Every structure is written in C-alpha cells, then in structure tokens.
Short mmCIF file of C-alpha atoms in Angstrom, two decimals:
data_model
loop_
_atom_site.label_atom_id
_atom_site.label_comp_id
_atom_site.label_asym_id
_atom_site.label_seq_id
_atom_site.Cartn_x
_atom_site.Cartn_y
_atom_site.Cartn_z
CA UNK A 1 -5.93 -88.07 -143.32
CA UNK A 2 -6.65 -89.36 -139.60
CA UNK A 3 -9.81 -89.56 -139.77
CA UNK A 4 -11.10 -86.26 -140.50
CA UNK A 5 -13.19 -84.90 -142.86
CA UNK A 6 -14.02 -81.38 -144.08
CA UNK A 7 -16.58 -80.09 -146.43
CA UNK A 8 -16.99 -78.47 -148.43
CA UNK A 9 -13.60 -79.25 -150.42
CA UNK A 10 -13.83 -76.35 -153.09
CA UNK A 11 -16.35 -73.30 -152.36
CA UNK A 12 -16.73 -69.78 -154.49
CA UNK A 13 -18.67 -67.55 -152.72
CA UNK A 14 -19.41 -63.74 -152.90
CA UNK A 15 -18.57 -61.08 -151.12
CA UNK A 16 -20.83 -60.62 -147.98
CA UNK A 17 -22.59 -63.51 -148.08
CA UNK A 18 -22.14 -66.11 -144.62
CA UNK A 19 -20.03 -69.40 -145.65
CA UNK A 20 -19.82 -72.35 -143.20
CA UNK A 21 -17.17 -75.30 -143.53
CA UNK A 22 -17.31 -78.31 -141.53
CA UNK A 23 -14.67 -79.89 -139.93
CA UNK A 24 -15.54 -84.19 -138.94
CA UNK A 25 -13.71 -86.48 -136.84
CA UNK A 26 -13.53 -90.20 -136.21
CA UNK A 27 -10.92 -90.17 -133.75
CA UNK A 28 -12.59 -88.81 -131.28
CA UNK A 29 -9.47 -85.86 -129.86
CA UNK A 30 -10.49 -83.49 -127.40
CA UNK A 31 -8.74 -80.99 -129.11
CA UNK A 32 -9.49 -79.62 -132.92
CA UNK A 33 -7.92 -76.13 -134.92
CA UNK A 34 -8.92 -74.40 -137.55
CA UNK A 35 -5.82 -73.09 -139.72
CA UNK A 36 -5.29 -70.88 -142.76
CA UNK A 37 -2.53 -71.15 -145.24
CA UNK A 38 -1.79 -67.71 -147.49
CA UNK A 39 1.61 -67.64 -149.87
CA UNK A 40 3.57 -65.30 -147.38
CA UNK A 41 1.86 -65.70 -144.33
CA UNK A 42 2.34 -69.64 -143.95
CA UNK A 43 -0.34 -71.70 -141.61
CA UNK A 44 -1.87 -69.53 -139.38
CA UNK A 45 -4.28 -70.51 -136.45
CA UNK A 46 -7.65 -68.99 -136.42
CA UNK A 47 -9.54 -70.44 -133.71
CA UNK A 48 -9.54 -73.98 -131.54
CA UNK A 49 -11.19 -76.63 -129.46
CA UNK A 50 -10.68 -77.96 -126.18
CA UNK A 51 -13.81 -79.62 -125.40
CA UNK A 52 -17.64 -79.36 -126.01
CA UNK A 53 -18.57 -75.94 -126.46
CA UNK A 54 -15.23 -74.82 -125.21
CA UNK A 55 -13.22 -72.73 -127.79
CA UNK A 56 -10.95 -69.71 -128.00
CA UNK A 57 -9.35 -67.33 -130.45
CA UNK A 58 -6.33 -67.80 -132.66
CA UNK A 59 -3.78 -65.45 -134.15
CA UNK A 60 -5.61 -64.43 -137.06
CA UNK A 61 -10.00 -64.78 -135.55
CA UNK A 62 -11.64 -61.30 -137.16
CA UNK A 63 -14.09 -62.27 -139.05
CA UNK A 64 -14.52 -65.74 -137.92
CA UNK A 65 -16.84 -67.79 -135.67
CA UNK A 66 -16.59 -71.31 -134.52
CA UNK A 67 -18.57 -73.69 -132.51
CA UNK A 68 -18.61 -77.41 -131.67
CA UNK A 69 -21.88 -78.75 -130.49
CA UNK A 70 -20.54 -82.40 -130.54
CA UNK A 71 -16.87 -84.12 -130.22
CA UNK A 72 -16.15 -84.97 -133.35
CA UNK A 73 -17.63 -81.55 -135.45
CA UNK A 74 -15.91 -78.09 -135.46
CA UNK A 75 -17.57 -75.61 -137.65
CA UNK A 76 -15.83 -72.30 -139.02
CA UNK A 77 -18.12 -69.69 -140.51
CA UNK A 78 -17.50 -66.46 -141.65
CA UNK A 79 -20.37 -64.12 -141.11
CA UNK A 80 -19.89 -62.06 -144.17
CA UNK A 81 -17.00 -63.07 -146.33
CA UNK A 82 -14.31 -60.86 -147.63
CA UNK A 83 -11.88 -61.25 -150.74
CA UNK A 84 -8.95 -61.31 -147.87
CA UNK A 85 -10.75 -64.30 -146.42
CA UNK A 86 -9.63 -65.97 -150.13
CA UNK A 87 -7.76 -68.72 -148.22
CA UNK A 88 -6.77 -72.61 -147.98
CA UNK A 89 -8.16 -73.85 -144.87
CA UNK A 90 -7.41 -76.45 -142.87
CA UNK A 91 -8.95 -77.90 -139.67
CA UNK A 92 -6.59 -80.07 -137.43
CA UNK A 93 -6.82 -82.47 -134.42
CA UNK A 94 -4.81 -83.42 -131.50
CA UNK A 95 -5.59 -86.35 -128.73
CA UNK A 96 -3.81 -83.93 -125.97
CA UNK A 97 -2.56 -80.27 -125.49
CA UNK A 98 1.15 -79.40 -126.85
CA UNK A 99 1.10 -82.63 -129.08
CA UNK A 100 0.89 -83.89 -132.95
CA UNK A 101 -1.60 -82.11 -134.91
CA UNK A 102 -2.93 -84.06 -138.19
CA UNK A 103 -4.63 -82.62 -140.67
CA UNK A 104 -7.89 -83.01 -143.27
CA UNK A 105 -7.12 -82.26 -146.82
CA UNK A 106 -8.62 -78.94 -146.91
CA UNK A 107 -11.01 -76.77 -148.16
CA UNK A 108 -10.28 -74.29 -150.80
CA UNK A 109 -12.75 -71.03 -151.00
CA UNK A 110 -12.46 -68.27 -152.86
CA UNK A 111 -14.46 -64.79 -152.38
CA UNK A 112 -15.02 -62.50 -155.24
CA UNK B 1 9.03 -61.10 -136.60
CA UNK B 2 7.49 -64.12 -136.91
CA UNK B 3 7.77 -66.59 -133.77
CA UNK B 4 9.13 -69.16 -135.98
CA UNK B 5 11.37 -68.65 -138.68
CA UNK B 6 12.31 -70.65 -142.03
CA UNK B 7 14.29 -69.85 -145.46
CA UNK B 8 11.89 -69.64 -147.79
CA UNK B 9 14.27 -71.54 -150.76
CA UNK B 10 14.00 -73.55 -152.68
CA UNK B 11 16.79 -75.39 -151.81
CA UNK B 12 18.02 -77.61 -154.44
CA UNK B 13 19.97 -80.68 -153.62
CA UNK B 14 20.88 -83.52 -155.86
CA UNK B 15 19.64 -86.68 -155.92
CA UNK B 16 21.53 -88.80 -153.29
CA UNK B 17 22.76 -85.80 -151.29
CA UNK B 18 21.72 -84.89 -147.87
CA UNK B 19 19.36 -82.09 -147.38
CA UNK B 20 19.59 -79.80 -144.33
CA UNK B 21 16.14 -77.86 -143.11
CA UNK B 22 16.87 -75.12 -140.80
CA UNK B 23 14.49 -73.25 -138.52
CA UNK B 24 14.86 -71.06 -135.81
CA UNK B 25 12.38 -69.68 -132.79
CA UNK B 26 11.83 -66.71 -130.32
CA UNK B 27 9.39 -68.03 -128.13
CA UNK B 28 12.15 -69.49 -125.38
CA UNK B 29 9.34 -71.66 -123.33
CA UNK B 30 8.56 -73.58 -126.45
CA UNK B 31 9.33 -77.29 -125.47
CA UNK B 32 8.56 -79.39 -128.30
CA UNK B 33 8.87 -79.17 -132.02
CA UNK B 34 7.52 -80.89 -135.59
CA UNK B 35 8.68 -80.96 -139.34
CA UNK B 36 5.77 -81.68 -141.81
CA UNK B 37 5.90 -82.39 -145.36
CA UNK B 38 3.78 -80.85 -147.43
CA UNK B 39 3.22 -81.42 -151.14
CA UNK B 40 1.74 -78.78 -153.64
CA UNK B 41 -1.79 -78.97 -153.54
CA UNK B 42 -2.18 -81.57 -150.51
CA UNK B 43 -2.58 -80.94 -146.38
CA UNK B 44 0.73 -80.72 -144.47
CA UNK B 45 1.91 -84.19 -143.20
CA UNK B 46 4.05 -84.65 -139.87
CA UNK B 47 7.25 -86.52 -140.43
CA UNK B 48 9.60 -85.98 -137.35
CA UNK B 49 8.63 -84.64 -134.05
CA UNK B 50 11.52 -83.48 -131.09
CA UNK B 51 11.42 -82.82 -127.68
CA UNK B 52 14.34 -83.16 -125.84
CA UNK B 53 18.08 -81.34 -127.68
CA UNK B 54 19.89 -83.60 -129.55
CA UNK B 55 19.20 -86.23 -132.14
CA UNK B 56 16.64 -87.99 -133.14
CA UNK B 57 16.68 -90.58 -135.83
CA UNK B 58 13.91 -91.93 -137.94
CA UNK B 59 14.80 -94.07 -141.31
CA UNK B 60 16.32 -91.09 -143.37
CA UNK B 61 15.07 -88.53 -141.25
CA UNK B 62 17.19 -86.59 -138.71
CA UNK B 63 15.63 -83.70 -136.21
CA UNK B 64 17.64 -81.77 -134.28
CA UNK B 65 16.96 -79.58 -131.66
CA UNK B 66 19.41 -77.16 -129.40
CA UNK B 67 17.02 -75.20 -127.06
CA UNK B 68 20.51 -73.29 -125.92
CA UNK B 69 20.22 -71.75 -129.42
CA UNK B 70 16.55 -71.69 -130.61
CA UNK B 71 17.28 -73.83 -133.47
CA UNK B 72 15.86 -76.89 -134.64
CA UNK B 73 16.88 -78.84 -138.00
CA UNK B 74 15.82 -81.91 -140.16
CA UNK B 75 18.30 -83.72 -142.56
CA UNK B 76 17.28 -85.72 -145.00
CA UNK B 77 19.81 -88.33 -146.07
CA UNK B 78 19.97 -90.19 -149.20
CA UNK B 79 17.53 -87.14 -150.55
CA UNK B 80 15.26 -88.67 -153.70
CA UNK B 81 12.59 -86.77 -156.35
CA UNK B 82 10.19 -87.66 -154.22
CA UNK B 83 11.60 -85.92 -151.36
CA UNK B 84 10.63 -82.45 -153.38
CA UNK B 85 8.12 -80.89 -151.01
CA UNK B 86 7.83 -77.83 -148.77
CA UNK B 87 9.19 -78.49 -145.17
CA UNK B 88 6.95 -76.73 -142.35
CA UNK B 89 8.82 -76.28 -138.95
CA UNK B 90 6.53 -75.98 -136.15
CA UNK B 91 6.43 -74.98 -132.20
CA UNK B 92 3.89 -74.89 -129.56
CA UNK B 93 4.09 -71.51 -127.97
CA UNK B 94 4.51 -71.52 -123.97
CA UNK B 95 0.91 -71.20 -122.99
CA UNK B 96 0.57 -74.52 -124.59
CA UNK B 97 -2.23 -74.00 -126.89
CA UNK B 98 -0.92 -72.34 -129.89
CA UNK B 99 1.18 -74.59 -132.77
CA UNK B 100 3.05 -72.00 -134.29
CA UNK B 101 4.51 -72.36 -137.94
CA UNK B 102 7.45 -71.02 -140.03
CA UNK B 103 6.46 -70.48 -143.87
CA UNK B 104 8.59 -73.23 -144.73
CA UNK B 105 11.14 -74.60 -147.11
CA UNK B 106 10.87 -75.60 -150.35
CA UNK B 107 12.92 -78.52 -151.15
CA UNK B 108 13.91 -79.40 -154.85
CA UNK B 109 15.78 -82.90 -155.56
CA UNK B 110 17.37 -82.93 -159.05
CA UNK B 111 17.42 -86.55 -160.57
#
C-alpha cells in the first residue's frame, strides 16, 4: 500500500471515550488525508495535510482532530467517540496538490 | 446532490464482455479525474487517471472524459471474475484540495 501504515487496524471502543489512529509514511508526500467510508455515504474527506503542522478541515470534520508533528505521521483522534463515528477509515497520501491519492489498508473501529 | 455521481449497481456483465463505468460531476472547474478499484474488505486502489477529454488507454482499461458534458467513464474490455469489484470515480474539486468521490459501482463478472 505505498508505503503507508496505519494503526491500529481493528479498534472497539466505547462511547465517549478519546480514540487516536495513526497514519505512517515512507514516502515522504507533502500532502496526507484522512477519509471515511460509510455504506451510503461513499469516501468522505475528514481532514488533510499540506505540510508540518499545516492542516485544514474536510467535508465531514465534527468531532475530529488532526495533527502532524512530523512528515511522515498524521494522527486522527476523536475526542469523545460516538456510535455515528462507527466508520472504515482510511488515511491517504499525495506527492503534490490535485494529484493521485494512495491509500493504507485501513482501520476499522467500531463505537458501542 | 452529491458533487460526484455513480450508479450504485451491481452491474453484471459476462465473462468476456466489456464493462462500461459511468460517472458524472457538478463541480465544472474540476480538471482531473481517477477510477479506483476497490475489493470487499480491502483499501481503494487507483487504476486509470484522466486529464485532458478524450481517451485514454491502459491494457484493458479505457477512461474517458468529456468536460463539455461532466461525464467521465471507464470500460473494461475483455471483463474477467476477477474484475468483480466496486469502481470509485473521483474528482478534485476547483479549489484544488478536496478529492471528491461518487459511492461507486459494483461490478459483477459471471464466469
């Protein structure tokens, strides 16, 4: 998968508690996303990476913080997880803007 | 109404045939366009990528794009089993910092 790792791959949480996944590249893109996937809604963009400490929101952000302290990690964590927050996720990277995105395998985490 | 738009399916196609994807977008500044593969359970996987209208060609893969129209297409020629996947159409918005995606296609090849 291009280099990029996340972790956890499975996760069952509860409701309300703070969950962080980890998203770790080798290829060393500028640019890394965080995405959802729902039956219904399709992929759906949460938040992204343009640089170092640089980040902005995504279609679908309530609920979720990211940061990226280093190139090649991008962390998503929900503060205080929800049963709608029941989701695949997937983080993404890109070398430049408006180009291919390639995937890591995913993490799956369910809230009850 | 979603800025990009698939038919969910399935579409079923037999083995041997040639499969046509269809997708369609709102977002008129969107310049360039990408088909993944995705297979139950696994991450999506890019097979094609368009910029420009027209054709473009790749083994069995055809995209097609026509900007005039907001449509963009993949066929699939010489479809096999193991072409049976969903087929994710996707478009960077105008701003340049969104990839936008339909909800797919599922494709079903009958041996």
């Amino acid at each position: 998968d291009a280099g990029i790792t996340q972790s956890p791959r499975h996760k069952v949480t509860e409701t309300g508690t703070p969950v962080t996944l980890r998203c770790h590249q080798t290829e060393n893109h500028r640019y890394m996303y965080w995405y959802r996937q729902d039956p219904g809604h399709g992929l759906r963009l949460i938040h992204y990476s343009y640089g170092v400490k640089d980040t902005d929101k995504g279609e679908v952000s309530d609920g979720y913080s990211v940061s990226r302290s280093k190139t090649e990690d991008f962390l998503l964590t929900l503060e205080s997880a929800t049963s709608s927050q029941t989701s695949v996720y997937f983080c993404a990277i890109s070398e430049v803007s408006s180009e291919k995105l390639f995937f890591g395998s995913g993490t799956q985490l369910s809230v009850l | 109404q979603k800025e990009v738009e698939q038919n969910s399916g399935p579409l079923s196609v037999p083995e041997g045939a040639i499969a046509s994807l269809n997708c369609t977008y709102s977002d008129r500044g969107s310049q360039s366009f990408f088909w993944y593969r995705q297979y139950s359970g696994k991450s999506p996987e890019l097979i094609m990528f368009i910029y420009s209208n027209g054709d473009k060609e790749d083994g069995r893969f055809t995209a097609q794009l026509n900007k005039a129209s907001q449509y963009v297409s993949l066929l699939i020629r010489d479809s096999q089993p193991s072409d049976s996947a969903t087929y994710l159409c996707a478009g960077w918005n105008n701003a340049g910092n969104m990839l936008t995606f339909g909800g797919g296609t599922r494709l079903m090849v009958k041996p």
